[in-house]
Amino acid sequence: MRSSNPVMNSLSSAKGGAQRGAFEVGGPQGYQDPYAGYGQAPAQATGERPMTVDDVVSKTGMTLGVIVLFAVVNFGISLVSPGLAVLLTIAGAIGGLVTVLIATFGKKYGSAAVTLIYAAFEGLFVGGISLLFSGMLFGDANGGVLIGQAVLGTLGVFLGMLFVYKTGAVKVTPKFNRILTGAIVGVLVLAVGNLLLALITGANPLRDGGMLAIIFSLVCIGLAAMSFLSDFDAADKMIRAGAPSKMAWGVALGLAVTLVWLYTEILRLLSYFRSN
């Protein structure tokens, strides 16, 4: 049940705790396979119906809708006040990070408010970063084409990885998740180190559009794509285990985190090629 996505890990832990509580009511004799018959016990123990695929689809759709809405709002603001749009982009990035940390470490499992607040912050960030990377913030009329390509690329990767997961072409195992998590942590350390280097010396080798930056973006895109497999597997197992329906909000949050990361990296990569 472990996932490379910290939000999914938190949801899995919460679901696991609910299962243990439900199974311990009847003592050892009352134990049952958590995945047999979609495991209704955990949801019943909380007085809620079990989570379904429809719950995940609808909550994820609502979350993405909020992201798009606030991205459009920040785009509109940029036409009137570019400076304010930049401030909102920074606020969105910081607010989104803080919200994910609250959801992960504050055990706000299945909170609609936390998920939608994250979506609002990330919408501001996505809108601003799209304007910045595409050049539209600086008057590039062709920036909309770049944004459209990034959106199509993100959608294509998402659907492609969903197909890969459903066909079982790649098996999501504990070893797979451990390797993926280690790789993501390594990329994060490199990104933070590159940021500190840029602040201290002005050099920015991983984000300057050169060959090394292109390779780094391709690695990030690959890891984000693989993260979808881990996210799908965690969500699938939660549904089979009969997790409460409210947990669909947490699944939506986890998928949104991966989608935003993937979109940002694809857009950044396309901006490199256009600049070159």
PDB file of C-alpha atoms in Angstrom:
ATOM      1  CA  MET A   1       0.000   0.000   0.000  1.00  0.00           C
ATOM      2  CA  ARG A   2       3.009   2.330   0.221  1.00  0.00           C
ATOM      3  CA  SER A   3       3.117   5.018  -2.449  1.00  0.00           C
ATOM      4  CA  SER A   4       5.684   7.524  -3.651  1.00  0.00           C
ATOM      5  CA  ASN A   5       3.034  10.203  -3.112  1.00  0.00           C
ATOM      6  CA  PRO A   6       3.053  11.360   0.564  1.00  0.00           C
ATOM      7  CA  VAL A   7      -0.644  12.184   0.424  1.00  0.00           C
ATOM      8  CA  MET A   8      -1.457   8.657  -0.760  1.00  0.00           C
ATOM      9  CA  ASN A   9       0.759   7.233   1.975  1.00  0.00           C
ATOM     10  CA  SER A  10      -1.186   9.183   4.583  1.00  0.00           C
ATOM     11  CA  LEU A  11      -4.480   7.962   3.181  1.00  0.00           C
ATOM     12  CA  SER A  12      -3.245   4.378   3.174  1.00  0.00           C
ATOM     13  CA  SER A  13      -2.171   4.684   6.793  1.00  0.00           C
ATOM     14  CA  ALA A  14      -5.537   6.116   7.797  1.00  0.00           C
ATOM     15  CA  LYS A  15      -7.367   3.380   5.969  1.00  0.00           C
ATOM     16  CA  GLY A  16      -5.137   0.772   7.554  1.00  0.00           C
ATOM     17  CA  GLY A  17      -5.928   2.095  11.009  1.00  0.00           C
ATOM     18  CA  ALA A  18      -9.652   1.928  10.288  1.00  0.00           C
ATOM     19  CA  GLN A  19      -9.261  -1.670   9.125  1.00  0.00           C
ATOM     20  CA  ARG A  20      -7.398  -2.717  12.256  1.00  0.00           C
ATOM     21  CA  GLY A  21     -10.017  -1.111  14.463  1.00  0.00           C
ATOM     22  CA  ALA A  22     -12.815  -2.880  12.631  1.00  0.00           C
ATOM     23  CA  PHE A  23     -11.104  -6.259  12.686  1.00  0.00           C
ATOM     24  CA  GLU A  24     -10.200  -6.079  16.380  1.00  0.00           C
ATOM     25  CA  VAL A  25     -13.821  -5.646  17.433  1.00  0.00           C
ATOM     26  CA  GLY A  26     -14.491  -9.322  16.938  1.00  0.00           C
ATOM     27  CA  GLY A  27     -11.096 -10.454  18.211  1.00  0.00           C
ATOM     28  CA  PRO A  28      -8.858 -12.848  16.313  1.00  0.00           C
ATOM     29  CA  GLN A  29     -11.833 -14.903  15.171  1.00  0.00           C
ATOM     30  CA  GLY A  30     -13.350 -11.813  13.554  1.00  0.00           C
ATOM     31  CA  TYR A  31     -10.396 -11.179  11.268  1.00  0.00           C
ATOM     32  CA  GLN A  32     -11.060 -11.125   7.556  1.00  0.00           C
ATOM     33  CA  ASP A  33      -9.095 -10.462   4.402  1.00  0.00           C
ATOM     34  CA  PRO A  34      -9.193  -6.673   3.897  1.00  0.00           C
ATOM     35  CA  TYR A  35      -9.459  -7.073   0.130  1.00  0.00           C
ATOM     36  CA  ALA A  36     -12.087  -9.842   0.113  1.00  0.00           C
ATOM     37  CA  GLY A  37     -15.490  -8.682  -1.090  1.00  0.00           C
ATOM     38  CA  TYR A  38     -14.221  -5.091  -1.177  1.00  0.00           C
ATOM     39  CA  GLY A  39     -13.897  -5.138   2.642  1.00  0.00           C
ATOM     40  CA  GLN A  40     -16.992  -3.344   3.853  1.00  0.00           C
ATOM     41  CA  ALA A  41     -15.967  -3.384   7.518  1.00  0.00           C
ATOM     42  CA  PRO A  42     -13.800  -0.216   7.556  1.00  0.00           C
ATOM     43  CA  ALA A  43     -16.523   1.983   6.054  1.00  0.00           C
ATOM     44  CA  GLN A  44     -19.188   0.464   8.280  1.00  0.00           C
ATOM     45  CA  ALA A  45     -17.028   1.088  11.330  1.00  0.00           C
ATOM     46  CA  THR A  46     -17.103   4.816  10.551  1.00  0.00           C
ATOM     47  CA  GLY A  47     -20.785   4.876   9.660  1.00  0.00           C
ATOM     48  CA  GLU A  48     -20.102   5.768   6.024  1.00  0.00           C
ATOM     49  CA  ARG A  49     -20.579   3.988   2.740  1.00  0.00           C
ATOM     50  CA  PRO A  50     -17.495   2.541   1.014  1.00  0.00           C
ATOM     51  CA  MET A  51     -15.595   4.623  -1.508  1.00  0.00           C
ATOM     52  CA  THR A  52     -16.240   3.857  -5.184  1.00  0.00           C
ATOM     53  CA  VAL A  53     -14.548   4.672  -8.479  1.00  0.00           C
ATOM     54  CA  ASP A  54     -17.306   7.208  -9.162  1.00  0.00           C
ATOM     55  CA  ASP A  55     -16.396   9.002  -5.933  1.00  0.00           C
ATOM     56  CA  VAL A  56     -12.763   9.259  -7.017  1.00  0.00           C
ATOM     57  CA  VAL A  57     -13.681  10.465 -10.519  1.00  0.00           C
ATOM     58  CA  SER A  58     -16.171  13.088  -9.319  1.00  0.00           C
ATOM     59  CA  LYS A  59     -13.942  14.467  -6.534  1.00  0.00           C
ATOM     60  CA  THR A  60     -10.913  14.565  -8.806  1.00  0.00           C
ATOM     61  CA  GLY A  61     -12.969  16.337 -11.476  1.00  0.00           C
ATOM     62  CA  MET A  62     -14.129  18.958  -8.989  1.00  0.00           C
ATOM     63  CA  THR A  63     -10.568  19.482  -7.752  1.00  0.00           C
ATOM     64  CA  LEU A  64      -9.227  19.966 -11.270  1.00  0.00           C
ATOM     65  CA  GLY A  65     -12.126  22.282 -12.053  1.00  0.00           C
ATOM     66  CA  VAL A  66     -11.153  24.551  -9.149  1.00  0.00           C
ATOM     67  CA  ILE A  67      -7.519  24.532 -10.298  1.00  0.00           C
ATOM     68  CA  VAL A  68      -8.543  25.589 -13.814  1.00  0.00           C
ATOM     69  CA  LEU A  69     -10.905  28.269 -12.473  1.00  0.00           C
ATOM     70  CA  PHE A  70      -8.268  29.960 -10.326  1.00  0.00           C
ATOM     71  CA  ALA A  71      -5.685  29.625 -13.086  1.00  0.00           C
ATOM     72  CA  VAL A  72      -8.028  31.574 -15.369  1.00  0.00           C
ATOM     73  CA  VAL A  73      -8.577  34.152 -12.599  1.00  0.00           C
ATOM     74  CA  ASN A  74      -4.837  34.739 -12.251  1.00  0.00           C
ATOM     75  CA  PHE A  75      -4.565  34.967 -16.033  1.00  0.00           C
ATOM     76  CA  GLY A  76      -7.228  37.669 -16.060  1.00  0.00           C
ATOM     77  CA  ILE A  77      -5.476  39.553 -13.272  1.00  0.00           C
ATOM     78  CA  SER A  78      -2.220  39.487 -15.240  1.00  0.00           C
ATOM     79  CA  LEU A  79      -3.874  41.428 -18.066  1.00  0.00           C
ATOM     80  CA  VAL A  80      -4.628  44.267 -15.656  1.00  0.00           C
ATOM     81  CA  SER A  81      -1.797  43.994 -13.121  1.00  0.00           C
ATOM     82  CA  PRO A  82       1.148  41.718 -14.000  1.00  0.00           C
ATOM     83  CA  GLY A  83       2.842  42.517 -10.693  1.00  0.00           C
ATOM     84  CA  LEU A  84      -0.152  41.324  -8.692  1.00  0.00           C
ATOM     85  CA  ALA A  85      -0.322  38.157 -10.797  1.00  0.00           C
ATOM     86  CA  VAL A  86       3.300  37.379  -9.915  1.00  0.00           C
ATOM     87  CA  LEU A  87       2.573  37.882  -6.207  1.00  0.00           C
ATOM     88  CA  LEU A  88      -0.454  35.595  -6.445  1.00  0.00           C
ATOM     89  CA  THR A  89       1.683  32.978  -8.196  1.00  0.00           C
ATOM     90  CA  ILE A  90       4.203  33.019  -5.354  1.00  0.00           C
ATOM     91  CA  ALA A  91       1.391  32.923  -2.786  1.00  0.00           C
ATOM     92  CA  GLY A  92      -0.159  29.987  -4.638  1.00  0.00           C
ATOM     93  CA  ALA A  93       3.101  28.020  -4.620  1.00  0.00           C
ATOM     94  CA  ILE A  94       3.678  28.592  -0.897  1.00  0.00           C
ATOM     95  CA  GLY A  95       0.022  28.055   0.015  1.00  0.00           C
ATOM     96  CA  GLY A  96      -0.176  24.832  -1.989  1.00  0.00           C
ATOM     97  CA  LEU A  97       2.934  23.447  -0.283  1.00  0.00           C
ATOM     98  CA  VAL A  98       1.660  24.352   3.173  1.00  0.00           C
ATOM     99  CA  THR A  99      -1.739  22.794   2.437  1.00  0.00           C
ATOM    100  CA  VAL A 100      -0.146  19.516   1.304  1.00  0.00           C
ATOM    101  CA  LEU A 101       1.998  19.445   4.454  1.00  0.00           C
ATOM    102  CA  ILE A 102      -1.114  20.002   6.581  1.00  0.00           C
ATOM    103  CA  ALA A 103      -2.948  17.221   4.758  1.00  0.00           C
ATOM    104  CA  THR A 104       0.005  14.846   5.082  1.00  0.00           C
ATOM    105  CA  PHE A 105       1.232  15.471   8.608  1.00  0.00           C
ATOM    106  CA  GLY A 106      -1.921  16.970  10.132  1.00  0.00           C
ATOM    107  CA  LYS A 107      -3.902  13.820   9.271  1.00  0.00           C
ATOM    108  CA  LYS A 108      -6.618  15.767   7.455  1.00  0.00           C
ATOM    109  CA  TYR A 109      -7.684  12.619   5.649  1.00  0.00           C
ATOM    110  CA  GLY A 110     -10.549  12.971   3.241  1.00  0.00           C
ATOM    111  CA  SER A 111     -11.130  16.667   3.963  1.00  0.00           C
ATOM    112  CA  ALA A 112     -13.005  18.401   1.153  1.00  0.00           C
ATOM    113  CA  ALA A 113     -11.968  21.806   2.521  1.00  0.00           C
ATOM    114  CA  VAL A 114      -8.238  20.975   2.506  1.00  0.00           C
ATOM    115  CA  THR A 115      -8.398  19.533  -1.015  1.00  0.00           C
ATOM    116  CA  LEU A 116     -10.312  22.490  -2.463  1.00  0.00           C
ATOM    117  CA  ILE A 117      -8.103  25.030  -0.678  1.00  0.00           C
ATOM    118  CA  TYR A 118      -5.086  23.289  -2.196  1.00  0.00           C
ATOM    119  CA  ALA A 119      -6.780  23.411  -5.597  1.00  0.00           C
ATOM    120  CA  ALA A 120      -7.360  27.172  -5.252  1.00  0.00           C
ATOM    121  CA  PHE A 121      -3.725  27.835  -4.341  1.00  0.00           C
ATOM    122  CA  GLU A 122      -2.413  25.576  -7.080  1.00  0.00           C
ATOM    123  CA  GLY A 123      -4.740  27.233  -9.584  1.00  0.00           C
ATOM    124  CA  LEU A 124      -3.111  30.582  -8.859  1.00  0.00           C
ATOM    125  CA  PHE A 125       0.314  28.968  -9.161  1.00  0.00           C
ATOM    126  CA  VAL A 126      -0.476  27.092 -12.379  1.00  0.00           C
ATOM    127  CA  GLY A 127      -1.990  30.191 -13.974  1.00  0.00           C
ATOM    128  CA  GLY A 128       1.004  32.347 -13.115  1.00  0.00           C
ATOM    129  CA  ILE A 129       3.680  29.817 -13.981  1.00  0.00           C
ATOM    130  CA  SER A 130       1.952  29.127 -17.299  1.00  0.00           C
ATOM    131  CA  LEU A 131       2.101  32.822 -18.174  1.00  0.00           C
ATOM    132  CA  LEU A 132       5.741  32.988 -17.116  1.00  0.00           C
ATOM    133  CA  PHE A 133       7.042  29.894 -18.944  1.00  0.00           C
ATOM    134  CA  SER A 134       5.004  30.558 -22.077  1.00  0.00           C
ATOM    135  CA  GLY A 135       6.162  34.163 -22.306  1.00  0.00           C
ATOM    136  CA  MET A 136       2.609  35.537 -22.320  1.00  0.00           C
ATOM    137  CA  LEU A 137       3.408  37.552 -19.215  1.00  0.00           C
ATOM    138  CA  PHE A 138       5.939  39.428 -21.352  1.00  0.00           C
ATOM    139  CA  GLY A 139       3.652  39.879 -24.352  1.00  0.00           C
ATOM    140  CA  ASP A 140       4.357  36.720 -26.356  1.00  0.00           C
ATOM    141  CA  ALA A 141       1.210  36.175 -28.412  1.00  0.00           C
ATOM    142  CA  ASN A 142       2.185  32.560 -29.219  1.00  0.00           C
ATOM    143  CA  GLY A 143       2.372  31.533 -25.589  1.00  0.00           C
ATOM    144  CA  GLY A 144      -1.140  30.102 -25.694  1.00  0.00           C
ATOM    145  CA  VAL A 145       0.020  27.424 -28.134  1.00  0.00           C
ATOM    146  CA  LEU A 146       2.732  26.335 -25.707  1.00  0.00           C
ATOM    147  CA  ILE A 147       0.225  26.116 -22.852  1.00  0.00           C
ATOM    148  CA  GLY A 148      -2.146  24.080 -25.008  1.00  0.00           C
ATOM    149  CA  GLN A 149       0.642  21.656 -25.891  1.00  0.00           C
ATOM    150  CA  ALA A 150       1.519  21.243 -22.219  1.00  0.00           C
ATOM    151  CA  VAL A 151      -2.107  20.540 -21.314  1.00  0.00           C
ATOM    152  CA  LEU A 152      -2.438  17.945 -24.079  1.00  0.00           C
ATOM    153  CA  GLY A 153       0.870  16.386 -23.076  1.00  0.00           C
ATOM    154  CA  THR A 154      -0.226  16.115 -19.441  1.00  0.00           C
ATOM    155  CA  LEU A 155      -3.561  14.585 -20.404  1.00  0.00           C
ATOM    156  CA  GLY A 156      -1.829  12.148 -22.744  1.00  0.00           C
ATOM    157  CA  VAL A 157       0.611  10.973 -20.088  1.00  0.00           C
ATOM    158  CA  PHE A 158      -2.186  10.590 -17.524  1.00  0.00           C
ATOM    159  CA  LEU A 159      -4.356   8.490 -19.854  1.00  0.00           C
ATOM    160  CA  GLY A 160      -1.350   6.518 -21.028  1.00  0.00           C
ATOM    161  CA  MET A 161      -0.302   5.582 -17.512  1.00  0.00           C
ATOM    162  CA  LEU A 162      -3.898   4.705 -16.634  1.00  0.00           C
ATOM    163  CA  PHE A 163      -3.909   2.308 -19.594  1.00  0.00           C
ATOM    164  CA  VAL A 164      -0.567   0.856 -18.513  1.00  0.00           C
ATOM    165  CA  TYR A 165      -1.891   0.294 -14.997  1.00  0.00           C
ATOM    166  CA  LYS A 166      -5.190  -1.255 -16.087  1.00  0.00           C
ATOM    167  CA  THR A 167      -3.458  -3.646 -18.484  1.00  0.00           C
ATOM    168  CA  GLY A 168      -0.919  -4.665 -15.855  1.00  0.00           C
ATOM    169  CA  ALA A 169       2.003  -3.915 -18.178  1.00  0.00           C
ATOM    170  CA  VAL A 170       3.903  -2.563 -15.162  1.00  0.00           C
ATOM    171  CA  LYS A 171       3.374  -4.161 -11.771  1.00  0.00           C
ATOM    172  CA  VAL A 172       3.273  -1.834  -8.785  1.00  0.00           C
ATOM    173  CA  THR A 173       5.121  -3.661  -6.028  1.00  0.00           C
ATOM    174  CA  PRO A 174       6.618  -2.508  -2.713  1.00  0.00           C
ATOM    175  CA  LYS A 175      10.044  -2.578  -4.383  1.00  0.00           C
ATOM    176  CA  PHE A 176       8.721  -0.402  -7.238  1.00  0.00           C
ATOM    177  CA  ASN A 177       7.402   2.148  -4.735  1.00  0.00           C
ATOM    178  CA  ARG A 178      10.639   2.170  -2.745  1.00  0.00           C
ATOM    179  CA  ILE A 179      12.738   2.788  -5.854  1.00  0.00           C
ATOM    180  CA  LEU A 180      10.356   5.481  -7.085  1.00  0.00           C
ATOM    181  CA  THR A 181      10.309   7.218  -3.712  1.00  0.00           C
ATOM    182  CA  GLY A 182      14.103   7.155  -3.533  1.00  0.00           C
ATOM    183  CA  ALA A 183      14.372   8.622  -7.027  1.00  0.00           C
ATOM    184  CA  ILE A 184      11.907  11.414  -6.222  1.00  0.00           C
ATOM    185  CA  VAL A 185      13.769  12.273  -3.021  1.00  0.00           C
ATOM    186  CA  GLY A 186      17.000  12.396  -5.017  1.00  0.00           C
ATOM    187  CA  VAL A 187      15.448  14.758  -7.573  1.00  0.00           C
ATOM    188  CA  LEU A 188      14.115  16.957  -4.771  1.00  0.00           C
ATOM    189  CA  VAL A 189      17.581  17.188  -3.186  1.00  0.00           C
ATOM    190  CA  LEU A 190      19.080  18.136  -6.555  1.00  0.00           C
ATOM    191  CA  ALA A 191      16.398  20.779  -7.120  1.00  0.00           C
ATOM    192  CA  VAL A 192      16.945  22.337  -3.692  1.00  0.00           C
ATOM    193  CA  GLY A 193      20.713  22.264  -4.190  1.00  0.00           C
ATOM    194  CA  ASN A 194      20.319  23.922  -7.589  1.00  0.00           C
ATOM    195  CA  LEU A 195      18.117  26.623  -6.049  1.00  0.00           C
ATOM    196  CA  LEU A 196      20.698  27.369  -3.348  1.00  0.00           C
ATOM    197  CA  LEU A 197      23.442  27.464  -5.992  1.00  0.00           C
ATOM    198  CA  ALA A 198      21.410  29.923  -8.045  1.00  0.00           C
ATOM    199  CA  LEU A 199      20.836  32.168  -5.031  1.00  0.00           C
ATOM    200  CA  ILE A 200      24.486  32.144  -3.979  1.00  0.00           C
ATOM    201  CA  THR A 201      26.383  32.149  -7.282  1.00  0.00           C
ATOM    202  CA  GLY A 202      23.772  32.921  -9.931  1.00  0.00           C
ATOM    203  CA  ALA A 203      24.474  29.619 -11.714  1.00  0.00           C
ATOM    204  CA  ASN A 204      21.378  27.583 -12.519  1.00  0.00           C
ATOM    205  CA  PRO A 205      22.521  24.463 -14.419  1.00  0.00           C
ATOM    206  CA  LEU A 206      19.364  22.407 -13.828  1.00  0.00           C
ATOM    207  CA  ARG A 207      16.953  25.123 -14.946  1.00  0.00           C
ATOM    208  CA  ASP A 208      18.820  27.273 -17.462  1.00  0.00           C
ATOM    209  CA  GLY A 209      17.502  25.567 -20.598  1.00  0.00           C
ATOM    210  CA  GLY A 210      20.774  23.828 -21.456  1.00  0.00           C
ATOM    211  CA  MET A 211      21.266  20.130 -22.161  1.00  0.00           C
ATOM    212  CA  LEU A 212      21.591  19.267 -18.466  1.00  0.00           C
ATOM    213  CA  ALA A 213      18.361  21.149 -17.729  1.00  0.00           C
ATOM    214  CA  ILE A 214      16.565  19.277 -20.529  1.00  0.00           C
ATOM    215  CA  ILE A 215      17.743  15.924 -19.169  1.00  0.00           C
ATOM    216  CA  PHE A 216      16.677  16.892 -15.649  1.00  0.00           C
ATOM    217  CA  SER A 217      13.189  17.871 -16.865  1.00  0.00           C
ATOM    218  CA  LEU A 218      12.858  14.587 -18.772  1.00  0.00           C
ATOM    219  CA  VAL A 219      13.775  12.684 -15.600  1.00  0.00           C
ATOM    220  CA  CYS A 220      11.165  14.653 -13.618  1.00  0.00           C
ATOM    221  CA  ILE A 221       8.512  13.952 -16.257  1.00  0.00           C
ATOM    222  CA  GLY A 222       9.360  10.251 -16.168  1.00  0.00           C
ATOM    223  CA  LEU A 223       9.125  10.119 -12.378  1.00  0.00           C
ATOM    224  CA  ALA A 224       5.827  12.010 -12.386  1.00  0.00           C
ATOM    225  CA  ALA A 225       4.441   9.553 -14.948  1.00  0.00           C
ATOM    226  CA  MET A 226       5.561   6.576 -12.837  1.00  0.00           C
ATOM    227  CA  SER A 227       3.989   8.218  -9.790  1.00  0.00           C
ATOM    228  CA  PHE A 228       0.591   7.869 -11.450  1.00  0.00           C
ATOM    229  CA  LEU A 229       0.981   4.083 -11.343  1.00  0.00           C
ATOM    230  CA  SER A 230       1.671   4.251  -7.622  1.00  0.00           C
ATOM    231  CA  ASP A 231      -1.285   6.615  -7.096  1.00  0.00           C
ATOM    232  CA  PHE A 232      -3.669   4.423  -9.098  1.00  0.00           C
ATOM    233  CA  ASP A 233      -2.580   1.345  -7.167  1.00  0.00           C
ATOM    234  CA  ALA A 234      -3.059   3.000  -3.778  1.00  0.00           C
ATOM    235  CA  ALA A 235      -6.511   4.289  -4.772  1.00  0.00           C
ATOM    236  CA  ASP A 236      -7.514   0.895  -6.192  1.00  0.00           C
ATOM    237  CA  LYS A 237      -6.530  -0.923  -3.019  1.00  0.00           C
ATOM    238  CA  MET A 238      -8.390   1.620  -0.870  1.00  0.00           C
ATOM    239  CA  ILE A 239     -11.551   1.040  -2.908  1.00  0.00           C
ATOM    240  CA  ARG A 240     -11.171  -2.725  -2.612  1.00  0.00           C
ATOM    241  CA  ALA A 241     -10.596  -2.422   1.125  1.00  0.00           C
ATOM    242  CA  GLY A 242     -13.829  -0.455   1.557  1.00  0.00           C
ATOM    243  CA  ALA A 243     -12.306   2.831   2.731  1.00  0.00           C
ATOM    244  CA  PRO A 244     -14.912   5.480   3.676  1.00  0.00           C
ATOM    245  CA  SER A 245     -16.231   7.519   0.763  1.00  0.00           C
ATOM    246  CA  LYS A 246     -14.803  10.770   2.134  1.00  0.00           C
ATOM    247  CA  MET A 247     -11.312   9.416   1.440  1.00  0.00           C
ATOM    248  CA  ALA A 248     -11.987  10.121  -2.247  1.00  0.00           C
ATOM    249  CA  TRP A 249     -11.114  13.746  -1.492  1.00  0.00           C
ATOM    250  CA  GLY A 250      -7.686  12.609  -0.351  1.00  0.00           C
ATOM    251  CA  VAL A 251      -7.227  10.554  -3.502  1.00  0.00           C
ATOM    252  CA  ALA A 252      -8.190  13.618  -5.553  1.00  0.00           C
ATOM    253  CA  LEU A 253      -5.586  15.659  -3.682  1.00  0.00           C
ATOM    254  CA  GLY A 254      -2.884  13.081  -4.336  1.00  0.00           C
ATOM    255  CA  LEU A 255      -3.679  12.886  -8.043  1.00  0.00           C
ATOM    256  CA  ALA A 256      -3.805  16.685  -8.310  1.00  0.00           C
ATOM    257  CA  VAL A 257      -0.335  16.973  -6.764  1.00  0.00           C
ATOM    258  CA  THR A 258       1.093  14.624  -9.397  1.00  0.00           C
ATOM    259  CA  LEU A 259      -0.814  16.296 -12.254  1.00  0.00           C
ATOM    260  CA  VAL A 260       0.422  19.775 -11.334  1.00  0.00           C
ATOM    261  CA  TRP A 261       4.001  18.524 -11.068  1.00  0.00           C
ATOM    262  CA  LEU A 262       3.771  16.795 -14.454  1.00  0.00           C
ATOM    263  CA  TYR A 263       2.166  19.802 -16.180  1.00  0.00           C
ATOM    264  CA  THR A 264       4.769  22.187 -14.783  1.00  0.00           C
ATOM    265  CA  GLU A 265       7.657  20.023 -15.951  1.00  0.00           C
ATOM    266  CA  ILE A 266       6.205  19.516 -19.435  1.00  0.00           C
ATOM    267  CA  LEU A 267       5.582  23.250 -19.808  1.00  0.00           C
ATOM    268  CA  ARG A 268       9.105  24.027 -18.610  1.00  0.00           C
ATOM    269  CA  LEU A 269      10.606  21.544 -21.082  1.00  0.00           C
ATOM    270  CA  LEU A 270       8.626  23.008 -23.981  1.00  0.00           C
ATOM    271  CA  SER A 271       9.793  26.490 -23.002  1.00  0.00           C
ATOM    272  CA  TYR A 272      13.404  25.303 -23.264  1.00  0.00           C
ATOM    273  CA  PHE A 273      12.932  24.107 -26.835  1.00  0.00           C
ATOM    274  CA  ARG A 274      11.167  27.322 -27.828  1.00  0.00           C
ATOM    275  CA  SER A 275      13.939  29.450 -26.339  1.00  0.00           C
ATOM    276  CA  ASN A 276      16.629  27.382 -28.031  1.00  0.00           C
TER     277      ASN A 276
END
